[in-house]
Amino acid sequence: TIVGACLIVFVRPEGALLAVQLPSLWAWGLLLALFGRATLDMLLRSQPRLAEFSVGMGSAAFVLAFLLRFGGMTYPQFLSSDLGLHEHNVQSVLNGQWVFTEPLPDGTLVPYPNALYLILAPLASVLGTSDEAIGLLLKWSGSLLDAATCLALAWAGTRLWGGRTAGIAALVYAVSPAPFILFSAGNYSNLFGQAMLNLTLLGGMGLFGRWTMDDGRWKTPPIVHRPSSIVLLTFGFTLTTLGHYGMMLAALSIIMLFGLWAGWETLRRGRVTEAWTLVGAFGVALVASFALYYWRFTGEMWSQWSGAFRRLAGNKVGSAQAVGTTQPGNALLNFVAKRSGWIGQLSVITATCGATQAVSLMRTARALLWSWLVAATAFALLDQTLGDTIRWYYLGAVPIALLAGRYLGLLSQRGKAAQLLVAFSLLSMLFYVLTFWVGDLIFTRYH
């Protein structure tokens, strides 16, 4: 009601274009609120008192994230160049074509996995195979999967720290500007692969960082290796690797860093079984993805990597000139300044401060978190050097949100003034992403 009133009073002409969609959007919001609340109640039923705030804020963030994404993409003025590509790929799957390649900005062909299209094809055959029907299905599924990250953050954050961390982390991710750039461009396969990676890694962190209370004191019992957990982790990694080639590379980098840590810990303190379980789950998924899909593209992948190595050695290949060639000292700072804005930079600084609190994690969960952040940073640097981006700003959004939630959650325990400051910070993030999403990506930019 408040949102509707604000639309009428402040943005009447623009709101009128959305008026036809508002009843259906509110209906989806109510349905997803019930679903999100029931899901978190079930997952955190063993910690009802500890998780009360996380369940409420996590389900609210889930609804907010979906409404922002789906409402913006179904707005009549919203345009996206890559939407047609994915619509036609779904139609190709329905017609029996399962193998795809797409060019990088420099023209190099790379594999284009088809997991998203295989999942949506049966739904499209029932709901309609026209461009409009499949486009709506892509928008709805992409919005729902990315918003589900808020539920995963609420669950994992509660198991890692408890308190207000998880709920605030979910809210931070809901208004993070990173996903909206990919939604604007229409990179639905990238969004699918990243969502699967988010859910899988957060699942792993939640399993590693399980907290229980015994005699009023927190304890960290050893992880129980249930076959269902291992199967779910393997399945999540498989969807990641078969969902998007770039996300396969990102997941490979994260797990390689995590595996190096696991090897070091094994030599120093003895085997860390839970870490090797996660590494093994990814290894099975990687082998399965190559056996099912990537074996067809060994030539394309070798061409891409050999070209990347030549560019790192100083030879420019094709049109992908390094972004930082002319101003190597300031390229990264200029890129961050252009892409983020002051509130985005504040979020990164907040996350860095929150990282100092990560010492309260179990060492396995902490190692996975840092592997995630280091991989995102490495791809940021490669993006500046090679010009081949795999959307590193989206890759780092979840660990940043998790750490920012930890920092703001601790701050909120400092009294009423601190709680007002936290509320103001979250409202500022929401205001910025609304300005960025609506004012820039929807109204004035065509991807």
Tab-separated table of C-alpha atoms in Angstrom:
chain	number	residue	atom	x	y	z
A	1	THR	CA	0.000	0.000	0.000
A	2	ILE	CA	2.801	2.399	0.873
A	3	VAL	CA	4.644	1.613	-2.350
A	4	GLY	CA	1.468	2.120	-4.369
A	5	ALA	CA	0.807	5.458	-2.668
A	6	CYS	CA	4.361	6.651	-3.343
A	7	LEU	CA	4.050	5.670	-7.002
A	8	ILE	CA	0.831	7.677	-7.343
A	9	VAL	CA	2.161	10.768	-5.551
A	10	PHE	CA	5.736	10.995	-6.790
A	11	VAL	CA	6.046	9.129	-10.114
A	12	ARG	CA	2.506	9.094	-11.458
A	13	PRO	CA	3.335	8.847	-15.213
A	14	GLU	CA	5.975	6.149	-14.730
A	15	GLY	CA	3.870	4.323	-12.144
A	16	ALA	CA	0.914	4.253	-14.492
A	17	LEU	CA	2.888	2.006	-16.847
A	18	LEU	CA	3.419	-0.419	-13.969
A	19	ALA	CA	-0.153	-0.224	-12.646
A	20	VAL	CA	-1.407	-3.171	-14.674
A	21	GLN	CA	1.321	-5.392	-13.225
A	22	LEU	CA	0.995	-4.331	-9.581
A	23	PRO	CA	-1.791	-6.786	-8.601
A	24	SER	CA	0.115	-9.758	-10.007
A	25	LEU	CA	3.371	-8.528	-8.452
A	26	TRP	CA	1.716	-8.210	-5.038
A	27	ALA	CA	0.182	-11.664	-5.446
A	28	TRP	CA	3.615	-13.128	-6.182
A	29	GLY	CA	4.996	-11.191	-3.210
A	30	LEU	CA	2.430	-12.671	-0.832
A	31	LEU	CA	2.912	-16.202	-2.160
A	32	LEU	CA	6.711	-15.987	-1.947
A	33	ALA	CA	6.538	-14.441	1.532
A	34	LEU	CA	4.628	-17.492	2.749
A	35	PHE	CA	6.997	-19.847	0.910
A	36	GLY	CA	10.149	-18.132	2.189
A	37	ARG	CA	8.895	-17.999	5.761
A	38	ALA	CA	7.869	-21.661	5.728
A	39	THR	CA	11.209	-22.700	4.179
A	40	LEU	CA	13.333	-20.883	6.772
A	41	ASP	CA	11.104	-22.058	9.631
A	42	MET	CA	11.682	-25.630	8.473
A	43	LEU	CA	15.444	-25.266	7.918
A	44	LEU	CA	16.045	-23.478	11.233
A	45	ARG	CA	13.458	-25.223	13.373
A	46	SER	CA	16.162	-26.505	15.730
A	47	GLN	CA	17.120	-22.914	16.624
A	48	PRO	CA	13.783	-21.055	16.880
A	49	ARG	CA	14.877	-18.398	19.374
A	50	LEU	CA	18.223	-17.755	17.721
A	51	ALA	CA	16.730	-17.583	14.224
A	52	GLU	CA	13.643	-15.442	14.860
A	53	PHE	CA	15.136	-12.258	13.389
A	54	SER	CA	16.871	-14.122	10.554
A	55	VAL	CA	13.688	-15.903	9.485
A	56	GLY	CA	11.677	-12.701	9.372
A	57	MET	CA	14.284	-10.554	7.624
A	58	GLY	CA	15.414	-13.377	5.342
A	59	SER	CA	11.909	-14.005	4.005
A	60	ALA	CA	11.310	-10.248	3.647
A	61	ALA	CA	14.594	-9.858	1.718
A	62	PHE	CA	13.590	-12.787	-0.506
A	63	VAL	CA	10.332	-11.048	-1.459
A	64	LEU	CA	11.982	-7.645	-1.873
A	65	ALA	CA	14.685	-9.092	-4.123
A	66	PHE	CA	12.152	-10.849	-6.342
A	67	LEU	CA	9.861	-7.822	-6.667
A	68	LEU	CA	12.743	-5.485	-7.542
A	69	ARG	CA	14.124	-7.813	-10.201
A	70	PHE	CA	10.945	-9.171	-11.744
A	71	GLY	CA	9.080	-5.879	-11.506
A	72	GLY	CA	11.878	-4.022	-13.257
A	73	MET	CA	12.325	-6.569	-16.024
A	74	THR	CA	8.609	-6.711	-16.800
A	75	TYR	CA	8.306	-2.932	-16.887
A	76	PRO	CA	7.169	-1.927	-20.420
A	77	GLN	CA	10.148	0.372	-21.020
A	78	PHE	CA	12.762	-2.256	-20.045
A	79	LEU	CA	14.863	-3.474	-22.993
A	80	SER	CA	17.659	-6.067	-23.069
A	81	SER	CA	19.676	-7.227	-26.032
A	82	ASP	CA	20.581	-10.743	-24.824
A	83	LEU	CA	17.021	-11.780	-23.999
A	84	GLY	CA	16.398	-12.892	-27.580
A	85	LEU	CA	19.537	-15.054	-27.547
A	86	HIS	CA	18.278	-17.109	-24.610
A	87	GLU	CA	14.736	-17.280	-25.968
A	88	HIS	CA	16.046	-18.757	-29.209
A	89	ASN	CA	18.345	-21.171	-27.356
A	90	VAL	CA	15.374	-22.547	-25.412
A	91	GLN	CA	13.507	-22.920	-28.691
A	92	SER	CA	16.543	-24.677	-30.187
A	93	VAL	CA	16.533	-27.191	-27.331
A	94	LEU	CA	12.863	-27.858	-28.018
A	95	ASN	CA	13.830	-28.490	-31.660
A	96	GLY	CA	16.572	-30.961	-30.717
A	97	GLN	CA	19.701	-28.749	-30.752
A	98	TRP	CA	21.581	-29.123	-27.467
A	99	VAL	CA	25.103	-27.822	-28.200
A	100	PHE	CA	25.894	-24.082	-28.291
A	101	THR	CA	28.907	-21.796	-28.626
A	102	GLU	CA	29.062	-18.018	-28.276
A	103	PRO	CA	31.862	-15.520	-29.034
A	104	LEU	CA	33.732	-13.493	-26.423
A	105	PRO	CA	34.185	-9.749	-27.052
A	106	ASP	CA	37.366	-10.536	-29.025
A	107	GLY	CA	35.532	-13.048	-31.239
A	108	THR	CA	36.920	-16.203	-29.585
A	109	LEU	CA	34.320	-18.972	-29.488
A	110	VAL	CA	33.734	-20.591	-26.101
A	111	PRO	CA	31.327	-23.300	-24.876
A	112	TYR	CA	27.845	-22.199	-23.901
A	113	PRO	CA	26.393	-24.848	-21.554
A	114	ASN	CA	22.703	-25.637	-21.756
A	115	ALA	CA	21.498	-26.549	-18.233
A	116	LEU	CA	19.196	-23.523	-17.990
A	117	TYR	CA	17.643	-24.250	-21.369
A	118	LEU	CA	17.095	-27.928	-20.567
A	119	ILE	CA	15.317	-26.965	-17.332
A	120	LEU	CA	13.102	-24.336	-18.964
A	121	ALA	CA	12.265	-26.282	-22.140
A	122	PRO	CA	9.617	-28.558	-20.527
A	123	LEU	CA	7.990	-25.531	-18.871
A	124	ALA	CA	8.010	-23.643	-22.169
A	125	SER	CA	6.377	-26.572	-23.939
A	126	VAL	CA	3.457	-26.253	-21.494
A	127	LEU	CA	3.253	-22.463	-21.054
A	128	GLY	CA	4.072	-21.476	-24.631
A	129	THR	CA	7.005	-21.455	-27.033
A	130	SER	CA	6.677	-17.915	-28.368
A	131	ASP	CA	9.406	-15.343	-27.736
A	132	GLU	CA	7.119	-13.485	-25.326
A	133	ALA	CA	6.228	-16.590	-23.277
A	134	ILE	CA	9.808	-17.837	-23.021
A	135	GLY	CA	11.067	-14.318	-22.270
A	136	LEU	CA	8.645	-14.022	-19.351
A	137	LEU	CA	9.699	-17.469	-18.124
A	138	LEU	CA	13.371	-16.447	-18.251
A	139	LYS	CA	12.684	-13.271	-16.285
A	140	TRP	CA	10.599	-15.057	-13.677
A	141	SER	CA	13.024	-17.940	-13.156
A	142	GLY	CA	16.076	-15.663	-13.090
A	143	SER	CA	14.459	-13.376	-10.526
A	144	LEU	CA	13.362	-16.278	-8.343
A	145	LEU	CA	16.737	-18.060	-8.371
A	146	ASP	CA	18.723	-14.926	-7.608
A	147	ALA	CA	16.278	-13.924	-4.856
A	148	ALA	CA	16.622	-17.420	-3.345
A	149	THR	CA	20.182	-16.442	-2.442
A	150	CYS	CA	18.627	-14.306	0.311
A	151	LEU	CA	17.097	-17.432	1.866
A	152	ALA	CA	20.452	-19.216	1.640
A	153	LEU	CA	22.186	-16.255	3.290
A	154	ALA	CA	19.639	-16.245	6.116
A	155	TRP	CA	20.165	-19.971	6.692
A	156	ALA	CA	23.963	-20.020	6.376
A	157	GLY	CA	24.439	-16.816	8.385
A	158	THR	CA	22.375	-18.207	11.252
A	159	ARG	CA	24.425	-21.385	11.358
A	160	LEU	CA	27.690	-19.444	11.123
A	161	TRP	CA	27.030	-16.678	13.647
A	162	GLY	CA	23.431	-16.420	14.750
A	163	GLY	CA	22.063	-13.122	15.968
A	164	ARG	CA	21.140	-10.436	13.460
A	165	THR	CA	23.915	-11.162	10.995
A	166	ALA	CA	21.959	-13.477	8.730
A	167	GLY	CA	18.876	-11.285	8.318
A	168	ILE	CA	20.914	-8.164	7.598
A	169	ALA	CA	23.154	-10.049	5.138
A	170	ALA	CA	20.053	-11.161	3.228
A	171	LEU	CA	18.797	-7.566	3.069
A	172	VAL	CA	22.207	-6.320	1.889
A	173	TYR	CA	22.214	-8.835	-0.957
A	174	ALA	CA	18.631	-7.978	-1.924
A	175	VAL	CA	19.706	-4.390	-2.640
A	176	SER	CA	23.205	-5.171	-3.941
A	177	PRO	CA	23.682	-3.423	-7.310
A	178	ALA	CA	25.772	-6.252	-8.808
A	179	PRO	CA	22.962	-8.589	-9.994
A	180	PHE	CA	21.008	-5.767	-11.615
A	181	ILE	CA	23.778	-5.151	-14.159
A	182	LEU	CA	23.450	-8.716	-15.434
A	183	PHE	CA	19.655	-8.563	-15.391
A	184	SER	CA	19.844	-5.396	-17.442
A	185	ALA	CA	22.129	-7.055	-19.971
A	186	GLY	CA	19.996	-10.198	-20.040
A	187	ASN	CA	22.781	-12.622	-19.106
A	188	TYR	CA	20.397	-15.298	-17.869
A	189	SER	CA	22.741	-18.257	-18.174
A	190	ASN	CA	25.352	-16.344	-16.162
A	191	LEU	CA	22.705	-15.508	-13.568
A	192	PHE	CA	21.652	-19.159	-13.395
A	193	GLY	CA	25.214	-20.428	-12.967
A	194	GLN	CA	26.013	-17.808	-10.335
A	195	ALA	CA	22.804	-18.526	-8.412
A	196	MET	CA	23.654	-22.230	-8.340
A	197	LEU	CA	27.188	-21.431	-7.174
A	198	ASN	CA	25.856	-19.096	-4.465
A	199	LEU	CA	23.440	-21.689	-3.120
A	200	THR	CA	26.044	-24.469	-3.208
A	201	LEU	CA	28.861	-22.552	-1.521
A	202	LEU	CA	26.535	-21.110	1.111
A	203	GLY	CA	25.291	-24.645	1.692
A	204	GLY	CA	28.863	-25.786	2.218
A	205	MET	CA	29.625	-22.920	4.597
A	206	GLY	CA	26.468	-23.626	6.577
A	207	LEU	CA	27.431	-27.272	6.955
A	208	PHE	CA	30.976	-26.408	8.013
A	209	GLY	CA	29.934	-23.714	10.477
A	210	ARG	CA	27.131	-25.418	12.362
A	211	TRP	CA	26.713	-23.952	15.847
A	212	THR	CA	24.889	-25.487	18.799
A	213	MET	CA	24.367	-24.369	22.369
A	214	ASP	CA	25.303	-26.610	25.288
A	215	ASP	CA	24.999	-25.421	28.901
A	216	GLY	CA	24.722	-21.810	27.743
A	217	ARG	CA	27.982	-21.885	25.767
A	218	TRP	CA	28.499	-22.076	22.022
A	219	LYS	CA	30.212	-25.167	20.718
A	220	THR	CA	31.198	-26.275	17.220
A	221	PRO	CA	30.647	-30.017	16.818
A	222	PRO	CA	32.256	-31.934	13.957
A	223	ILE	CA	30.247	-32.034	10.759
A	224	VAL	CA	28.093	-35.094	10.145
A	225	HIS	CA	28.637	-36.370	6.621
A	226	ARG	CA	25.136	-37.229	5.584
A	227	PRO	CA	24.876	-38.722	2.097
A	228	SER	CA	22.042	-36.307	1.293
A	229	SER	CA	24.308	-33.306	1.964
A	230	ILE	CA	27.060	-34.679	-0.268
A	231	VAL	CA	24.580	-35.420	-3.046
A	232	LEU	CA	23.109	-31.918	-2.850
A	233	LEU	CA	26.563	-30.301	-2.972
A	234	THR	CA	27.538	-32.398	-5.987
A	235	PHE	CA	24.254	-31.623	-7.718
A	236	GLY	CA	24.675	-27.888	-7.072
A	237	PHE	CA	28.212	-27.869	-8.476
A	238	THR	CA	27.043	-29.848	-11.514
A	239	LEU	CA	24.343	-27.273	-12.284
A	240	THR	CA	26.959	-24.541	-11.858
A	241	THR	CA	29.444	-26.075	-14.285
A	242	LEU	CA	26.728	-26.942	-16.807
A	243	GLY	CA	24.998	-23.605	-16.363
A	244	HIS	CA	27.695	-21.195	-17.535
A	245	TYR	CA	31.282	-21.573	-18.744
A	246	GLY	CA	32.508	-18.511	-16.850
A	247	MET	CA	30.944	-19.727	-13.620
A	248	MET	CA	32.609	-23.108	-14.143
A	249	LEU	CA	35.957	-21.293	-14.262
A	250	ALA	CA	35.051	-19.223	-11.211
A	251	ALA	CA	34.002	-22.292	-9.215
A	252	LEU	CA	37.176	-24.086	-10.314
A	253	SER	CA	39.304	-21.192	-9.058
A	254	ILE	CA	37.511	-21.050	-5.703
A	255	ILE	CA	37.802	-24.783	-5.104
A	256	MET	CA	41.449	-24.841	-6.210
A	257	LEU	CA	42.283	-22.170	-3.616
A	258	PHE	CA	40.229	-24.014	-1.022
A	259	GLY	CA	41.947	-27.290	-1.944
A	260	LEU	CA	45.378	-25.693	-1.473
A	261	TRP	CA	44.325	-24.632	2.001
A	262	ALA	CA	42.965	-28.121	2.723
A	263	GLY	CA	46.280	-29.650	1.650
A	264	TRP	CA	48.222	-27.257	3.870
A	265	GLU	CA	45.958	-27.987	6.833
A	266	THR	CA	46.299	-31.713	6.252
A	267	LEU	CA	50.084	-31.449	6.392
A	268	ARG	CA	50.008	-29.238	9.495
A	269	ARG	CA	47.180	-30.624	11.642
A	270	GLY	CA	45.903	-33.784	10.025
A	271	ARG	CA	43.147	-34.419	7.535
A	272	VAL	CA	40.265	-31.937	7.323
A	273	THR	CA	37.612	-34.359	6.162
A	274	GLU	CA	34.838	-31.839	5.621
A	275	ALA	CA	37.043	-29.743	3.325
A	276	TRP	CA	38.018	-32.716	1.193
A	277	THR	CA	34.342	-33.690	0.998
A	278	LEU	CA	33.540	-30.352	-0.653
A	279	VAL	CA	36.551	-30.620	-2.975
A	280	GLY	CA	35.531	-34.136	-3.901
A	281	ALA	CA	31.948	-33.070	-4.608
A	282	PHE	CA	33.206	-30.421	-7.013
A	283	GLY	CA	35.624	-32.883	-8.604
A	284	VAL	CA	32.799	-35.302	-9.364
A	285	ALA	CA	30.706	-32.442	-10.788
A	286	LEU	CA	33.597	-31.235	-12.963
A	287	VAL	CA	34.245	-34.696	-14.380
A	288	ALA	CA	30.536	-35.162	-15.045
A	289	SER	CA	30.274	-31.807	-16.837
A	290	PHE	CA	33.205	-32.665	-19.103
A	291	ALA	CA	31.785	-36.095	-19.838
A	292	LEU	CA	28.358	-34.647	-20.623
A	293	TYR	CA	29.256	-31.435	-22.451
A	294	TYR	CA	32.724	-29.860	-22.433
A	295	TRP	CA	34.567	-32.677	-24.220
A	296	ARG	CA	33.167	-31.289	-27.462
A	297	PHE	CA	34.971	-27.970	-26.980
A	298	THR	CA	38.582	-28.809	-26.124
A	299	GLY	CA	39.773	-26.890	-29.201
A	300	GLU	CA	37.786	-23.759	-28.353
A	301	MET	CA	38.927	-23.795	-24.747
A	302	TRP	CA	42.559	-24.261	-25.728
A	303	SER	CA	42.289	-21.378	-28.184
A	304	GLN	CA	40.849	-19.122	-25.508
A	305	TRP	CA	43.465	-19.921	-22.890
A	306	SER	CA	46.411	-19.782	-25.272
A	307	GLY	CA	45.226	-16.345	-26.419
A	308	ALA	CA	44.889	-15.219	-22.798
A	309	PHE	CA	48.433	-16.372	-21.999
A	310	ARG	CA	49.786	-14.534	-25.029
A	311	ARG	CA	48.061	-11.344	-23.930
A	312	LEU	CA	49.469	-11.735	-20.422
A	313	ALA	CA	52.885	-12.031	-22.050
A	314	GLY	CA	52.316	-8.696	-23.774
A	315	ASN	CA	50.845	-9.640	-27.172
A	316	LYS	CA	47.420	-8.188	-27.991
A	317	VAL	CA	45.045	-10.640	-29.640
A	318	GLY	CA	41.974	-9.558	-31.571
A	319	SER	CA	40.061	-6.599	-30.248
A	320	ALA	CA	40.330	-7.412	-26.549
A	321	GLN	CA	42.884	-4.788	-25.604
A	322	ALA	CA	43.682	-4.620	-21.942
A	323	VAL	CA	41.578	-2.075	-20.113
A	324	GLY	CA	44.491	-0.772	-18.110
A	325	THR	CA	46.988	-0.421	-20.981
A	326	THR	CA	46.907	3.358	-21.220
A	327	GLN	CA	46.608	4.091	-17.502
A	328	PRO	CA	47.898	1.042	-15.644
A	329	GLY	CA	48.169	2.839	-12.333
A	330	ASN	CA	44.588	4.053	-12.179
A	331	ALA	CA	42.619	1.551	-14.282
A	332	LEU	CA	41.163	-0.425	-11.375
A	333	LEU	CA	40.278	2.693	-9.386
A	334	ASN	CA	38.651	4.275	-12.427
A	335	PHE	CA	36.705	1.098	-13.104
A	336	VAL	CA	35.448	0.860	-9.510
A	337	ALA	CA	34.507	4.532	-9.460
A	338	LYS	CA	32.500	4.232	-12.660
A	339	ARG	CA	30.768	0.987	-11.718
A	340	SER	CA	29.896	1.514	-8.105
A	341	GLY	CA	29.198	5.063	-6.924
A	342	TRP	CA	29.736	6.205	-3.384
A	343	ILE	CA	27.278	3.879	-1.665
A	344	GLY	CA	28.724	0.888	-3.508
A	345	GLN	CA	32.202	1.814	-2.321
A	346	LEU	CA	30.822	2.202	1.198
A	347	SER	CA	29.450	-1.343	0.975
A	348	VAL	CA	32.893	-2.678	-0.004
A	349	ILE	CA	34.537	-0.806	2.876
A	350	THR	CA	31.886	-2.110	5.268
A	351	ALA	CA	32.508	-5.653	4.070
A	352	THR	CA	36.246	-5.248	4.591
A	353	CYS	CA	35.637	-4.112	8.160
A	354	GLY	CA	33.291	-7.037	8.649
A	355	ALA	CA	36.004	-9.400	7.421
A	356	THR	CA	37.953	-8.738	10.613
A	357	GLN	CA	35.114	-10.455	12.490
A	358	ALA	CA	35.423	-13.638	10.422
A	359	VAL	CA	37.874	-15.028	12.975
A	360	SER	CA	34.892	-16.367	14.940
A	361	LEU	CA	34.198	-18.857	12.154
A	362	MET	CA	35.308	-22.444	12.124
A	363	ARG	CA	38.536	-22.587	10.163
A	364	THR	CA	37.042	-24.582	7.265
A	365	ALA	CA	34.208	-22.104	6.715
A	366	ARG	CA	36.633	-19.203	7.024
A	367	ALA	CA	38.953	-20.738	4.414
A	368	LEU	CA	36.060	-21.199	1.973
A	369	LEU	CA	34.957	-17.599	2.521
A	370	TRP	CA	38.414	-16.233	1.841
A	371	SER	CA	38.872	-18.502	-1.187
A	372	TRP	CA	35.675	-16.987	-2.575
A	373	LEU	CA	36.853	-13.424	-1.985
A	374	VAL	CA	40.371	-14.026	-3.323
A	375	ALA	CA	39.005	-15.633	-6.509
A	376	ALA	CA	36.684	-12.651	-7.074
A	377	THR	CA	39.622	-10.273	-6.594
A	378	ALA	CA	41.801	-12.280	-8.984
A	379	PHE	CA	39.146	-12.117	-11.699
A	380	ALA	CA	38.835	-8.380	-11.096
A	381	LEU	CA	42.530	-7.994	-11.841
A	382	LEU	CA	42.304	-10.285	-14.881
A	383	ASP	CA	39.398	-8.218	-16.143
A	384	GLN	CA	41.598	-5.148	-16.085
A	385	THR	CA	44.501	-6.939	-17.802
A	386	LEU	CA	42.747	-9.064	-20.417
A	387	GLY	CA	39.368	-7.448	-20.910
A	388	ASP	CA	37.674	-10.860	-20.507
A	389	THR	CA	35.224	-10.463	-17.661
A	390	ILE	CA	33.239	-13.236	-16.015
A	391	ARG	CA	31.291	-10.702	-13.972
A	392	TRP	CA	33.575	-10.642	-10.954
A	393	TYR	CA	31.476	-7.919	-9.275
A	394	TYR	CA	28.602	-10.406	-9.150
A	395	LEU	CA	30.909	-13.235	-8.081
A	396	GLY	CA	31.923	-11.294	-4.968
A	397	ALA	CA	28.443	-10.006	-4.048
A	398	VAL	CA	27.482	-12.851	-1.686
A	399	PRO	CA	30.633	-12.959	0.499
A	400	ILE	CA	30.560	-9.152	0.668
A	401	ALA	CA	26.910	-9.258	1.767
A	402	LEU	CA	27.705	-11.944	4.332
A	403	LEU	CA	30.558	-9.964	5.862
A	404	ALA	CA	28.648	-6.691	5.712
A	405	GLY	CA	25.788	-8.422	7.532
A	406	ARG	CA	28.206	-9.600	10.205
A	407	TYR	CA	29.597	-6.117	10.691
A	408	LEU	CA	26.213	-4.364	10.720
A	409	GLY	CA	24.758	-7.086	12.950
A	410	LEU	CA	27.459	-6.491	15.560
A	411	LEU	CA	26.992	-2.740	15.220
A	412	SER	CA	23.257	-3.053	15.832
A	413	GLN	CA	23.990	-4.503	19.289
A	414	ARG	CA	25.569	-1.233	20.421
A	415	GLY	CA	22.329	0.482	21.359
A	416	LYS	CA	19.492	2.467	19.812
A	417	ALA	CA	21.760	4.968	18.068
A	418	ALA	CA	23.699	2.154	16.422
A	419	GLN	CA	20.457	0.490	15.311
A	420	LEU	CA	19.333	3.744	13.703
A	421	LEU	CA	22.675	3.961	11.923
A	422	VAL	CA	22.265	0.396	10.609
A	423	ALA	CA	18.711	1.154	9.448
A	424	PHE	CA	19.927	4.315	7.714
A	425	SER	CA	22.701	2.356	5.986
A	426	LEU	CA	20.243	-0.222	4.655
A	427	LEU	CA	17.809	2.472	3.498
A	428	SER	CA	20.688	4.274	1.762
A	429	MET	CA	21.593	1.068	-0.080
A	430	LEU	CA	17.956	0.628	-1.114
A	431	PHE	CA	17.738	4.223	-2.321
A	432	TYR	CA	20.917	3.858	-4.340
A	433	VAL	CA	19.887	0.613	-6.027
A	434	LEU	CA	16.460	2.067	-6.879
A	435	THR	CA	18.161	5.070	-8.467
A	436	PHE	CA	20.632	2.845	-10.294
A	437	TRP	CA	18.108	0.191	-11.391
A	438	VAL	CA	15.173	2.423	-12.272
A	439	GLY	CA	16.802	5.707	-13.209
A	440	ASP	CA	19.710	4.258	-15.184
A	441	LEU	CA	19.280	0.642	-16.246
A	442	ILE	CA	15.540	0.674	-16.969
A	443	PHE	CA	14.810	4.162	-18.266
A	444	THR	CA	17.970	5.324	-19.983
A	445	ARG	CA	20.114	2.295	-20.908
A	446	TYR	CA	19.652	-0.342	-23.565
A	447	HIS	CA	21.901	-3.389	-23.332
